[in-house]
mmCIF file of C-alpha atoms and ligand atoms in Angstrom:
data_model
loop_
_atom_site.group_PDB
_atom_site.id
_atom_site.type_symbol
_atom_site.label_atom_id
_atom_site.label_comp_id
_atom_site.label_asym_id
_atom_site.label_seq_id
_atom_site.Cartn_x
_atom_site.Cartn_y
_atom_site.Cartn_z
ATOM 1 C CA MET A 1 -29.832 -23.481 1.134
ATOM 2 C CA ILE A 2 -32.338 -20.660 -0.145
ATOM 3 C CA LEU A 3 -30.437 -17.761 -0.511
ATOM 4 C CA GLY A 4 -33.201 -15.367 -2.041
ATOM 5 C CA TYR A 5 -31.753 -12.102 -3.258
ATOM 6 C CA SER A 6 -28.034 -11.868 -2.263
ATOM 7 C CA ILE A 7 -25.051 -9.514 -3.293
ATOM 8 C CA ILE A 8 -22.163 -11.873 -4.454
ATOM 9 C CA GLU A 9 -18.806 -9.784 -4.215
ATOM 10 C CA ALA A 10 -15.334 -11.273 -5.417
ATOM 11 C CA VAL A 11 -13.435 -10.749 -2.478
ATOM 12 C CA SER A 12 -10.567 -12.062 -4.492
ATOM 13 C CA ARG A 13 -10.306 -13.998 -7.737
ATOM 14 C CA SER A 14 -11.022 -17.237 -5.906
ATOM 15 C CA SER A 15 -13.242 -16.237 -2.983
ATOM 16 C CA LEU A 16 -16.714 -14.801 -2.616
ATOM 17 C CA LEU A 17 -18.771 -12.907 -0.107
ATOM 18 C CA ILE A 18 -22.462 -13.788 -0.298
ATOM 19 C CA THR A 19 -24.626 -11.573 1.777
ATOM 20 C CA LYS A 20 -28.356 -11.499 1.705
ATOM 21 C CA VAL A 21 -30.389 -8.509 0.562
ATOM 22 C CA LYS A 22 -33.293 -7.678 2.546
ATOM 23 C CA SER A 23 -34.638 -4.871 -0.044
ATOM 24 C CA VAL A 24 -33.379 -3.049 -2.733
ATOM 25 C CA HIS A 25 -33.782 0.824 -2.901
ATOM 26 C CA LEU A 26 -32.134 1.650 -6.446
ATOM 27 C CA VAL A 27 -30.209 0.007 -9.145
ATOM 28 C CA THR A 28 -28.884 2.263 -11.653
ATOM 29 C CA ARG A 29 -25.875 3.090 -13.945
ATOM 30 C CA THR A 30 -24.392 6.319 -13.921
ATOM 31 C CA LYS A 31 -22.075 7.593 -16.582
ATOM 32 C CA TYR A 32 -19.298 5.837 -14.672
ATOM 33 C CA GLN A 33 -20.362 2.980 -12.646
ATOM 34 C CA GLU A 34 -23.112 0.532 -11.751
ATOM 35 C CA VAL A 35 -24.790 1.809 -8.429
ATOM 36 C CA GLN A 36 -26.894 -0.427 -6.002
ATOM 37 C CA ILE A 37 -28.217 1.020 -2.737
ATOM 38 C CA VAL A 38 -29.652 -1.885 -0.804
ATOM 39 C CA GLU A 39 -30.670 -3.163 2.593
ATOM 40 C CA LEU A 40 -28.432 -6.085 3.903
ATOM 41 C CA GLU A 41 -29.597 -8.660 6.409
ATOM 42 C CA ASP A 42 -26.483 -8.323 8.271
ATOM 43 C CA PHE A 43 -25.009 -4.770 7.581
ATOM 44 C CA GLY A 44 -27.918 -2.412 6.801
ATOM 45 C CA ARG A 45 -28.237 0.051 4.183
ATOM 46 C CA ALA A 46 -25.128 -0.399 1.758
ATOM 47 C CA LEU A 47 -23.637 1.360 -1.237
ATOM 48 C CA VAL A 48 -22.352 -1.200 -3.921
ATOM 49 C CA LEU A 49 -20.495 -0.023 -7.079
ATOM 50 C CA ASP A 50 -19.845 -2.448 -9.747
ATOM 51 C CA GLY A 51 -20.736 -5.264 -7.420
ATOM 52 C CA TYR A 52 -18.341 -4.156 -4.749
ATOM 53 C CA ILE A 53 -19.690 -3.142 -1.248
ATOM 54 C CA GLN A 54 -18.296 0.314 -0.629
ATOM 55 C CA SER A 55 -19.874 0.975 2.794
ATOM 56 C CA SER A 56 -22.666 -0.113 5.004
ATOM 57 C CA GLU A 57 -24.514 1.124 7.822
ATOM 58 C CA ALA A 58 -23.145 -1.278 10.143
ATOM 59 C CA ASP A 59 -19.489 -0.596 9.882
ATOM 60 C CA GLU A 60 -18.617 2.467 7.849
ATOM 61 C CA PHE A 61 -17.658 4.311 10.828
ATOM 62 C CA ILE A 62 -14.720 1.856 11.240
ATOM 63 C CA TYR A 63 -13.566 2.301 7.927
ATOM 64 C CA HIS A 64 -14.346 5.956 7.454
ATOM 65 C CA GLU A 65 -12.534 6.689 11.103
ATOM 66 C CA THR A 66 -9.622 4.475 10.353
ATOM 67 C CA LEU A 67 -8.850 6.133 6.859
ATOM 68 C CA VAL A 68 -9.385 9.801 8.143
ATOM 69 C CA HIS A 69 -8.053 10.430 11.587
ATOM 70 C CA PRO A 70 -4.617 9.002 11.870
ATOM 71 C CA ALA A 71 -3.252 11.303 9.313
ATOM 72 C CA MET A 72 -5.458 14.140 10.400
ATOM 73 C CA VAL A 73 -4.292 13.793 14.085
ATOM 74 C CA ALA A 74 -0.481 13.475 12.983
ATOM 75 C CA HIS A 75 -0.704 16.838 11.431
ATOM 76 C CA PRO A 76 -0.539 19.856 14.142
ATOM 77 C CA GLY A 77 -3.154 21.729 12.662
ATOM 78 C CA PRO A 78 -4.821 20.756 9.471
ATOM 79 C CA GLU A 79 -6.724 23.848 7.954
ATOM 80 C CA ARG A 80 -7.115 22.773 4.282
ATOM 81 C CA VAL A 81 -7.972 19.296 3.293
ATOM 82 C CA LEU A 82 -8.436 17.718 0.062
ATOM 83 C CA ILE A 83 -10.443 14.582 -0.238
ATOM 84 C CA ILE A 84 -10.797 12.623 -3.717
ATOM 85 C CA GLY A 85 -13.631 9.969 -3.813
ATOM 86 C CA GLY A 86 -15.675 9.325 -0.893
ATOM 87 C CA GLY A 87 -18.763 9.826 -2.648
ATOM 88 C CA GLU A 88 -21.055 8.928 0.197
ATOM 89 C CA GLY A 89 -19.749 11.852 2.083
ATOM 90 C CA ALA A 90 -18.712 10.054 5.109
ATOM 91 C CA THR A 91 -15.217 10.826 4.773
ATOM 92 C CA LEU A 92 -15.850 14.444 4.392
ATOM 93 C CA ARG A 93 -17.926 14.037 7.564
ATOM 94 C CA GLU A 94 -14.872 12.743 9.558
ATOM 95 C CA VAL A 95 -12.701 15.398 8.217
ATOM 96 C CA LEU A 96 -14.998 18.318 9.068
ATOM 97 C CA LYS A 97 -15.280 17.003 12.708
ATOM 98 C CA HIS A 98 -11.617 18.412 13.385
ATOM 99 C CA SER A 99 -12.147 21.981 14.565
ATOM 100 C CA THR A 100 -8.841 23.185 12.738
ATOM 101 C CA VAL A 101 -10.179 22.420 9.217
ATOM 102 C CA ASP A 102 -11.532 25.539 7.614
ATOM 103 C CA ARG A 103 -11.785 24.153 4.369
ATOM 104 C CA ALA A 104 -12.338 20.758 2.902
ATOM 105 C CA VAL A 105 -12.739 20.020 -0.871
ATOM 106 C CA MET A 106 -14.256 16.729 -1.791
ATOM 107 C CA VAL A 107 -13.652 15.834 -5.287
ATOM 108 C CA ASP A 108 -15.653 12.997 -6.918
ATOM 109 C CA ILE A 109 -15.872 12.079 -10.522
ATOM 110 C CA ASP A 110 -19.535 10.926 -10.372
ATOM 111 C CA GLY A 111 -21.650 13.554 -9.736
ATOM 112 C CA GLU A 112 -25.067 11.426 -10.151
ATOM 113 C CA LEU A 113 -23.523 9.108 -7.293
ATOM 114 C CA VAL A 114 -23.071 12.169 -5.030
ATOM 115 C CA GLU A 115 -26.984 13.190 -5.689
ATOM 116 C CA LEU A 116 -28.115 9.747 -5.113
ATOM 117 C CA ALA A 117 -25.829 9.692 -1.671
ATOM 118 C CA LYS A 118 -27.670 13.172 -0.684
ATOM 119 C CA LYS A 119 -30.990 11.239 -1.106
ATOM 120 C CA TYR A 120 -30.231 7.582 0.060
ATOM 121 C CA LEU A 121 -27.298 7.768 2.214
ATOM 122 C CA ASP A 122 -28.059 10.577 4.948
ATOM 123 C CA PHE A 123 -26.539 8.694 7.882
ATOM 124 C CA MET A 124 -23.389 8.602 5.897
ATOM 125 C CA HIS A 125 -22.862 12.402 4.822
ATOM 126 C CA GLN A 126 -25.072 13.637 7.763
ATOM 127 C CA GLY A 127 -25.422 17.041 6.091
ATOM 128 C CA SER A 128 -21.685 17.355 5.693
ATOM 129 C CA PHE A 129 -22.321 18.365 1.958
ATOM 130 C CA ASN A 130 -23.942 21.419 2.990
ATOM 131 C CA SER A 131 -21.329 22.557 5.622
ATOM 132 C CA PRO A 132 -19.833 25.958 4.990
ATOM 133 C CA ARG A 133 -16.526 24.727 5.362
ATOM 134 C CA ALA A 134 -17.133 22.152 2.722
ATOM 135 C CA GLU A 135 -16.780 22.493 -1.348
ATOM 136 C CA VAL A 136 -17.765 19.571 -3.482
ATOM 137 C CA VAL A 137 -16.138 19.533 -6.953
ATOM 138 C CA ILE A 138 -17.199 16.992 -9.440
ATOM 139 C CA SER A 139 -14.214 16.126 -11.336
ATOM 140 C CA ASP A 140 -11.552 13.308 -12.250
ATOM 141 C CA GLY A 141 -9.354 13.685 -9.280
ATOM 142 C CA LYS A 142 -6.209 13.119 -11.191
ATOM 143 C CA ASP A 143 -7.228 16.336 -13.342
ATOM 144 C CA PHE A 144 -8.244 18.193 -10.150
ATOM 145 C CA VAL A 145 -4.727 17.637 -8.663
ATOM 146 C CA ARG A 146 -2.992 18.572 -11.682
ATOM 147 C CA ARG A 147 -4.892 21.824 -11.824
ATOM 148 C CA SER A 148 -4.125 22.612 -8.092
ATOM 149 C CA LYS A 149 -1.366 24.910 -7.150
ATOM 150 C CA ASP A 150 1.761 23.744 -5.137
ATOM 151 C CA GLY A 151 1.627 23.633 -1.470
ATOM 152 C CA SER A 152 -2.393 23.979 -1.519
ATOM 153 C CA TYR A 153 -3.276 21.278 1.237
ATOM 154 C CA ASP A 154 -2.265 20.145 4.774
ATOM 155 C CA VAL A 155 -3.814 16.777 4.283
ATOM 156 C CA VAL A 156 -5.100 14.879 1.077
ATOM 157 C CA VAL A 157 -7.436 11.750 1.816
ATOM 158 C CA LEU A 158 -7.580 9.249 -1.176
ATOM 159 C CA ASP A 159 -11.087 7.422 -0.788
ATOM 160 C CA LEU A 160 -11.192 5.490 -4.117
ATOM 161 C CA THR A 161 -12.505 2.429 -5.187
ATOM 162 C CA ASP A 162 -10.246 -0.409 -4.930
ATOM 163 C CA PRO A 163 -6.984 -0.462 -7.172
ATOM 164 C CA TYR A 164 -7.921 -3.747 -8.603
ATOM 165 C CA CYS A 165 -11.599 -2.841 -9.508
ATOM 166 C CA SER A 166 -12.769 -0.455 -11.887
ATOM 167 C CA GLU A 167 -10.506 1.381 -14.156
ATOM 168 C CA LEU A 168 -11.951 4.502 -12.908
ATOM 169 C CA ALA A 169 -9.574 4.944 -9.936
ATOM 170 C CA ARG A 170 -6.449 2.960 -11.136
ATOM 171 C CA SER A 171 -4.289 5.825 -12.307
ATOM 172 C CA LEU A 172 -4.954 7.471 -8.659
ATOM 173 C CA TYR A 173 -2.526 4.649 -7.166
ATOM 174 C CA SER A 174 0.092 5.435 -9.531
ATOM 175 C CA ARG A 175 3.742 6.911 -8.903
ATOM 176 C CA GLU A 176 3.154 9.896 -11.070
ATOM 177 C CA PHE A 177 -0.155 10.627 -9.102
ATOM 178 C CA TYR A 178 1.452 10.385 -5.871
ATOM 179 C CA ARG A 179 3.992 12.644 -6.940
ATOM 180 C CA ASP A 180 1.529 15.246 -8.050
ATOM 181 C CA VAL A 181 -0.179 14.913 -4.668
ATOM 182 C CA ARG A 182 3.231 15.461 -2.958
ATOM 183 C CA ARG A 183 3.468 18.622 -4.986
ATOM 184 C CA VAL A 184 -0.020 20.054 -3.921
ATOM 185 C CA LEU A 185 0.751 19.333 -0.273
ATOM 186 C CA LYS A 186 2.328 21.902 1.946
ATOM 187 C CA GLU A 187 5.763 21.165 3.187
ATOM 188 C CA ASP A 188 4.742 19.336 6.194
ATOM 189 C CA GLY A 189 1.648 17.730 4.586
ATOM 190 C CA LEU A 190 0.231 14.119 4.576
ATOM 191 C CA MET A 191 -1.497 11.977 2.418
ATOM 192 C CA VAL A 192 -3.313 8.717 3.202
ATOM 193 C CA THR A 193 -4.859 6.169 0.702
ATOM 194 C CA GLN A 194 -7.188 3.299 1.369
ATOM 195 C CA ALA A 195 -5.122 0.503 -0.317
ATOM 196 C CA GLY A 196 -7.655 -2.473 -0.850
ATOM 197 C CA ASN A 197 -6.286 -5.877 0.673
ATOM 198 C CA SER A 198 -2.960 -6.987 0.934
ATOM 199 C CA PHE A 199 -3.801 -10.441 1.753
ATOM 200 C CA PHE A 200 -6.063 -11.265 -1.440
ATOM 201 C CA TYR A 201 -4.059 -8.913 -3.889
ATOM 202 C CA PRO A 202 -0.540 -8.893 -2.822
ATOM 203 C CA ASP A 203 1.001 -7.772 -6.032
ATOM 204 C CA THR A 204 -1.278 -4.801 -6.363
ATOM 205 C CA TYR A 205 -0.617 -3.912 -2.460
ATOM 206 C CA ARG A 206 3.119 -4.056 -3.273
ATOM 207 C CA THR A 207 2.807 -1.808 -6.317
ATOM 208 C CA VAL A 208 0.691 0.776 -4.376
ATOM 209 C CA LEU A 209 2.965 0.774 -1.435
ATOM 210 C CA ASN A 210 6.362 1.134 -3.576
ATOM 211 C CA ASN A 211 4.517 4.082 -5.342
ATOM 212 C CA VAL A 212 3.792 5.886 -2.298
ATOM 213 C CA ARG A 213 7.314 5.018 -0.972
ATOM 214 C CA ASN A 214 8.612 6.645 -4.184
ATOM 215 C CA ALA A 215 6.994 10.042 -3.420
ATOM 216 C CA PHE A 216 7.114 10.220 0.296
ATOM 217 C CA PRO A 217 10.087 10.083 2.795
ATOM 218 C CA ILE A 218 7.835 8.688 5.704
ATOM 219 C CA VAL A 219 5.506 5.906 4.654
ATOM 220 C CA ARG A 220 3.369 4.040 7.333
ATOM 221 C CA GLU A 221 0.926 1.154 6.655
ATOM 222 C CA TYR A 222 -2.071 0.005 8.703
ATOM 223 C CA TRP A 223 -5.005 -2.218 8.322
ATOM 224 C CA SER A 224 -8.409 -2.825 10.003
ATOM 225 C CA TRP A 225 -11.221 -5.448 9.562
ATOM 226 C CA ILE A 226 -14.378 -4.288 7.981
ATOM 227 C CA PRO A 227 -16.886 -7.037 8.366
ATOM 228 C CA SER A 228 -19.017 -5.803 5.323
ATOM 229 C CA PHE A 229 -15.655 -5.993 3.057
ATOM 230 C CA SER A 230 -15.091 -9.409 4.358
ATOM 231 C CA TYR A 231 -11.258 -8.601 4.521
ATOM 232 C CA ALA A 232 -8.923 -6.446 6.333
ATOM 233 C CA CYS A 233 -8.846 -3.319 4.622
ATOM 234 C CA ASN A 234 -5.294 -1.637 4.350
ATOM 235 C CA PHE A 235 -4.419 2.021 4.475
ATOM 236 C CA ILE A 236 -1.112 3.786 3.515
ATOM 237 C CA VAL A 237 0.098 7.076 4.865
ATOM 238 C CA GLY A 238 2.711 9.011 3.038
ATOM 239 C CA SER A 239 3.990 12.129 5.046
ATOM 240 C CA LEU A 240 6.596 14.853 4.487
ATOM 241 C CA LYS A 241 7.466 15.482 8.070
ATOM 242 C CA HIS A 242 4.864 14.178 10.706
ATOM 243 C CA ASP A 243 4.996 10.268 11.729
ATOM 244 C CA PRO A 244 1.562 8.966 12.712
ATOM 245 C CA ALA A 245 3.346 5.973 14.173
ATOM 246 C CA SER A 246 5.451 8.071 16.662
ATOM 247 C CA MET A 247 2.483 9.510 18.581
ATOM 248 C CA THR A 248 1.470 7.818 21.914
ATOM 249 C CA SER A 249 -1.935 7.227 22.953
ATOM 250 C CA GLU A 250 -2.131 10.111 25.275
ATOM 251 C CA GLU A 251 -0.935 12.342 22.424
ATOM 252 C CA VAL A 252 -3.515 11.309 20.219
ATOM 253 C CA ASP A 253 -6.554 11.685 22.659
ATOM 254 C CA ARG A 254 -5.359 15.088 23.544
ATOM 255 C CA VAL A 255 -5.535 16.038 19.945
ATOM 256 C CA LEU A 256 -8.920 14.719 19.657
ATOM 257 C CA ARG A 257 -10.148 16.362 22.813
ATOM 258 C CA GLY A 258 -8.648 19.733 21.638
ATOM 259 C CA ARG A 259 -10.409 19.638 18.390
ATOM 260 C CA GLY A 260 -13.707 18.247 19.578
ATOM 261 C CA VAL A 261 -13.458 15.161 17.518
ATOM 262 C CA LYS A 262 -16.052 12.537 18.587
ATOM 263 C CA THR A 263 -15.531 9.068 17.307
ATOM 264 C CA GLY A 264 -17.075 5.570 17.706
ATOM 265 C CA ILE A 265 -14.027 3.329 17.396
ATOM 266 C CA TYR A 266 -10.987 5.764 16.864
ATOM 267 C CA ASP A 267 -9.057 7.034 19.957
ATOM 268 C CA GLY A 268 -5.281 6.823 21.282
ATOM 269 C CA ARG A 269 -5.400 3.220 21.979
ATOM 270 C CA TYR A 270 -6.873 2.384 18.642
ATOM 271 C CA HIS A 271 -4.251 4.557 16.848
ATOM 272 C CA THR A 272 -1.365 3.122 18.566
ATOM 273 C CA ALA A 273 -2.723 -0.475 18.104
ATOM 274 C CA LEU A 274 -2.915 0.340 14.198
ATOM 275 C CA PHE A 275 0.596 1.181 14.011
ATOM 276 C CA SER A 276 1.758 -1.804 15.770
ATOM 277 C CA PHE A 277 -0.056 -4.520 13.994
ATOM 278 C CA LYS A 278 2.054 -6.091 11.216
ATOM 279 C CA VAL A 279 0.902 -5.881 7.704
ATOM 280 C CA PHE A 280 0.381 -9.382 6.179
ATOM 281 C CA VAL A 281 0.875 -9.581 2.681
ATOM 282 C CA GLY A 282 -0.584 -12.978 1.144
ATOM 283 C CA GLU A 283 1.538 -15.436 -0.512
ATOM 284 C CA TYR A 284 -1.331 -17.783 -1.732
ATOM 285 C CA SER A 285 -3.939 -15.556 -3.637
ATOM 286 C CA LYS A 286 -2.869 -14.400 -7.281
ATOM 287 C CA GLY A 287 -4.692 -11.305 -6.991
HETATM 288 N N1 SAM B 1 -14.905 2.870 0.704
HETATM 289 C C1 SAM B 1 -14.617 2.445 -0.374
HETATM 290 C C2 SAM B 1 -13.565 1.340 -0.712
HETATM 291 O O1 SAM B 1 -12.907 1.072 0.305
HETATM 292 O O2 SAM B 1 -13.564 0.842 -1.817
HETATM 293 C C3 SAM B 1 -14.355 3.768 -1.346
HETATM 294 C C4 SAM B 1 -15.487 4.513 -1.352
HETATM 295 S S1 SAM B 1 -16.094 5.916 -2.378
HETATM 296 C C5 SAM B 1 -17.815 5.153 -2.759
HETATM 297 C C6 SAM B 1 -15.122 5.400 -3.958
HETATM 298 C C7 SAM B 1 -15.267 6.591 -4.624
HETATM 299 O O3 SAM B 1 -14.268 7.133 -5.551
HETATM 300 C C8 SAM B 1 -16.725 6.671 -5.691
HETATM 301 O O4 SAM B 1 -17.290 7.817 -5.085
HETATM 302 C C9 SAM B 1 -16.145 6.902 -7.017
HETATM 303 O O5 SAM B 1 -17.072 7.741 -7.707
HETATM 304 C C10 SAM B 1 -14.976 7.766 -6.642
HETATM 305 N N2 SAM B 1 -13.802 7.664 -7.927
HETATM 306 C C11 SAM B 1 -13.526 6.679 -8.628
HETATM 307 N N3 SAM B 1 -12.413 7.073 -9.399
HETATM 308 C C12 SAM B 1 -12.442 8.398 -9.258
HETATM 309 C C13 SAM B 1 -11.597 9.324 -9.977
HETATM 310 N N4 SAM B 1 -10.792 9.056 -10.921
HETATM 311 N N5 SAM B 1 -11.649 10.742 -9.320
HETATM 312 C C14 SAM B 1 -12.613 11.036 -8.488
HETATM 313 N N6 SAM B 1 -13.227 10.012 -7.811
HETATM 314 C C15 SAM B 1 -13.424 8.877 -8.125
#
């Protein structure tokens, strides 16, 4: 079969995703990672870091809405939000949809990547970098949290590269880091992190889950299938008071309406479904 140019991504140590490339916008290496911005036949324009698809035009809304809104909606009035990672600016875009937010601080380690996102990924950030409510800080997220005062934020969103990929983000899935995130949250704050994939990397997932459990009294897990990832992406919420799984579909829709949040897939029914699905932790893969 003639594949032509393709992205070959290791979905696990033994399974690959091979997806055809229509055209290449950019291949470069920043101080921190290899960056590819390509047009994929099946998924449109995509950001690929160190060989892993991070987000694509076709389905980024599923990932970013699923990451951001359950924790944001569970908080009764999130005003100050911290985002770590999310270099494309799509997580920032979703956070700013909530009219209650008066400050969204996005911290990414890779300033070159953020500049490339501004240039090539406008459909992802949609101008959110320029919002008067947004502040973009180029720093290691761990150092930034360490420098932050106690009780600074209502919600913290961790949109980092996978825990089993580059070293860059690995320590931001640790017990120590989650305890520091808890310190910078207000007393009724929530944290949410993307957590890779529990089917193909069960041991890594269990470690991250236990690390969140060690720092937060309320922990909720959920997942959503992301076609361009070729796996179900896991998410974990750590909360000090509000439980996202306790909200009804009507309550979620009321909050979204009240805050003027318009979404593509996320709504009350989707929210309640997320917290009703069992999380499947693989037995076969040795990830
Ligand atoms: N959606 C992707 C996923 O599910 O894997 C994650 C998207 S986003 C592109 C990942 C971001 O994490 C990148 O912008 C990268 O620069 C950032 N990042 C990695 N390690 C970091 C660190 N220690 N501090 C801050 N940002 C970091």
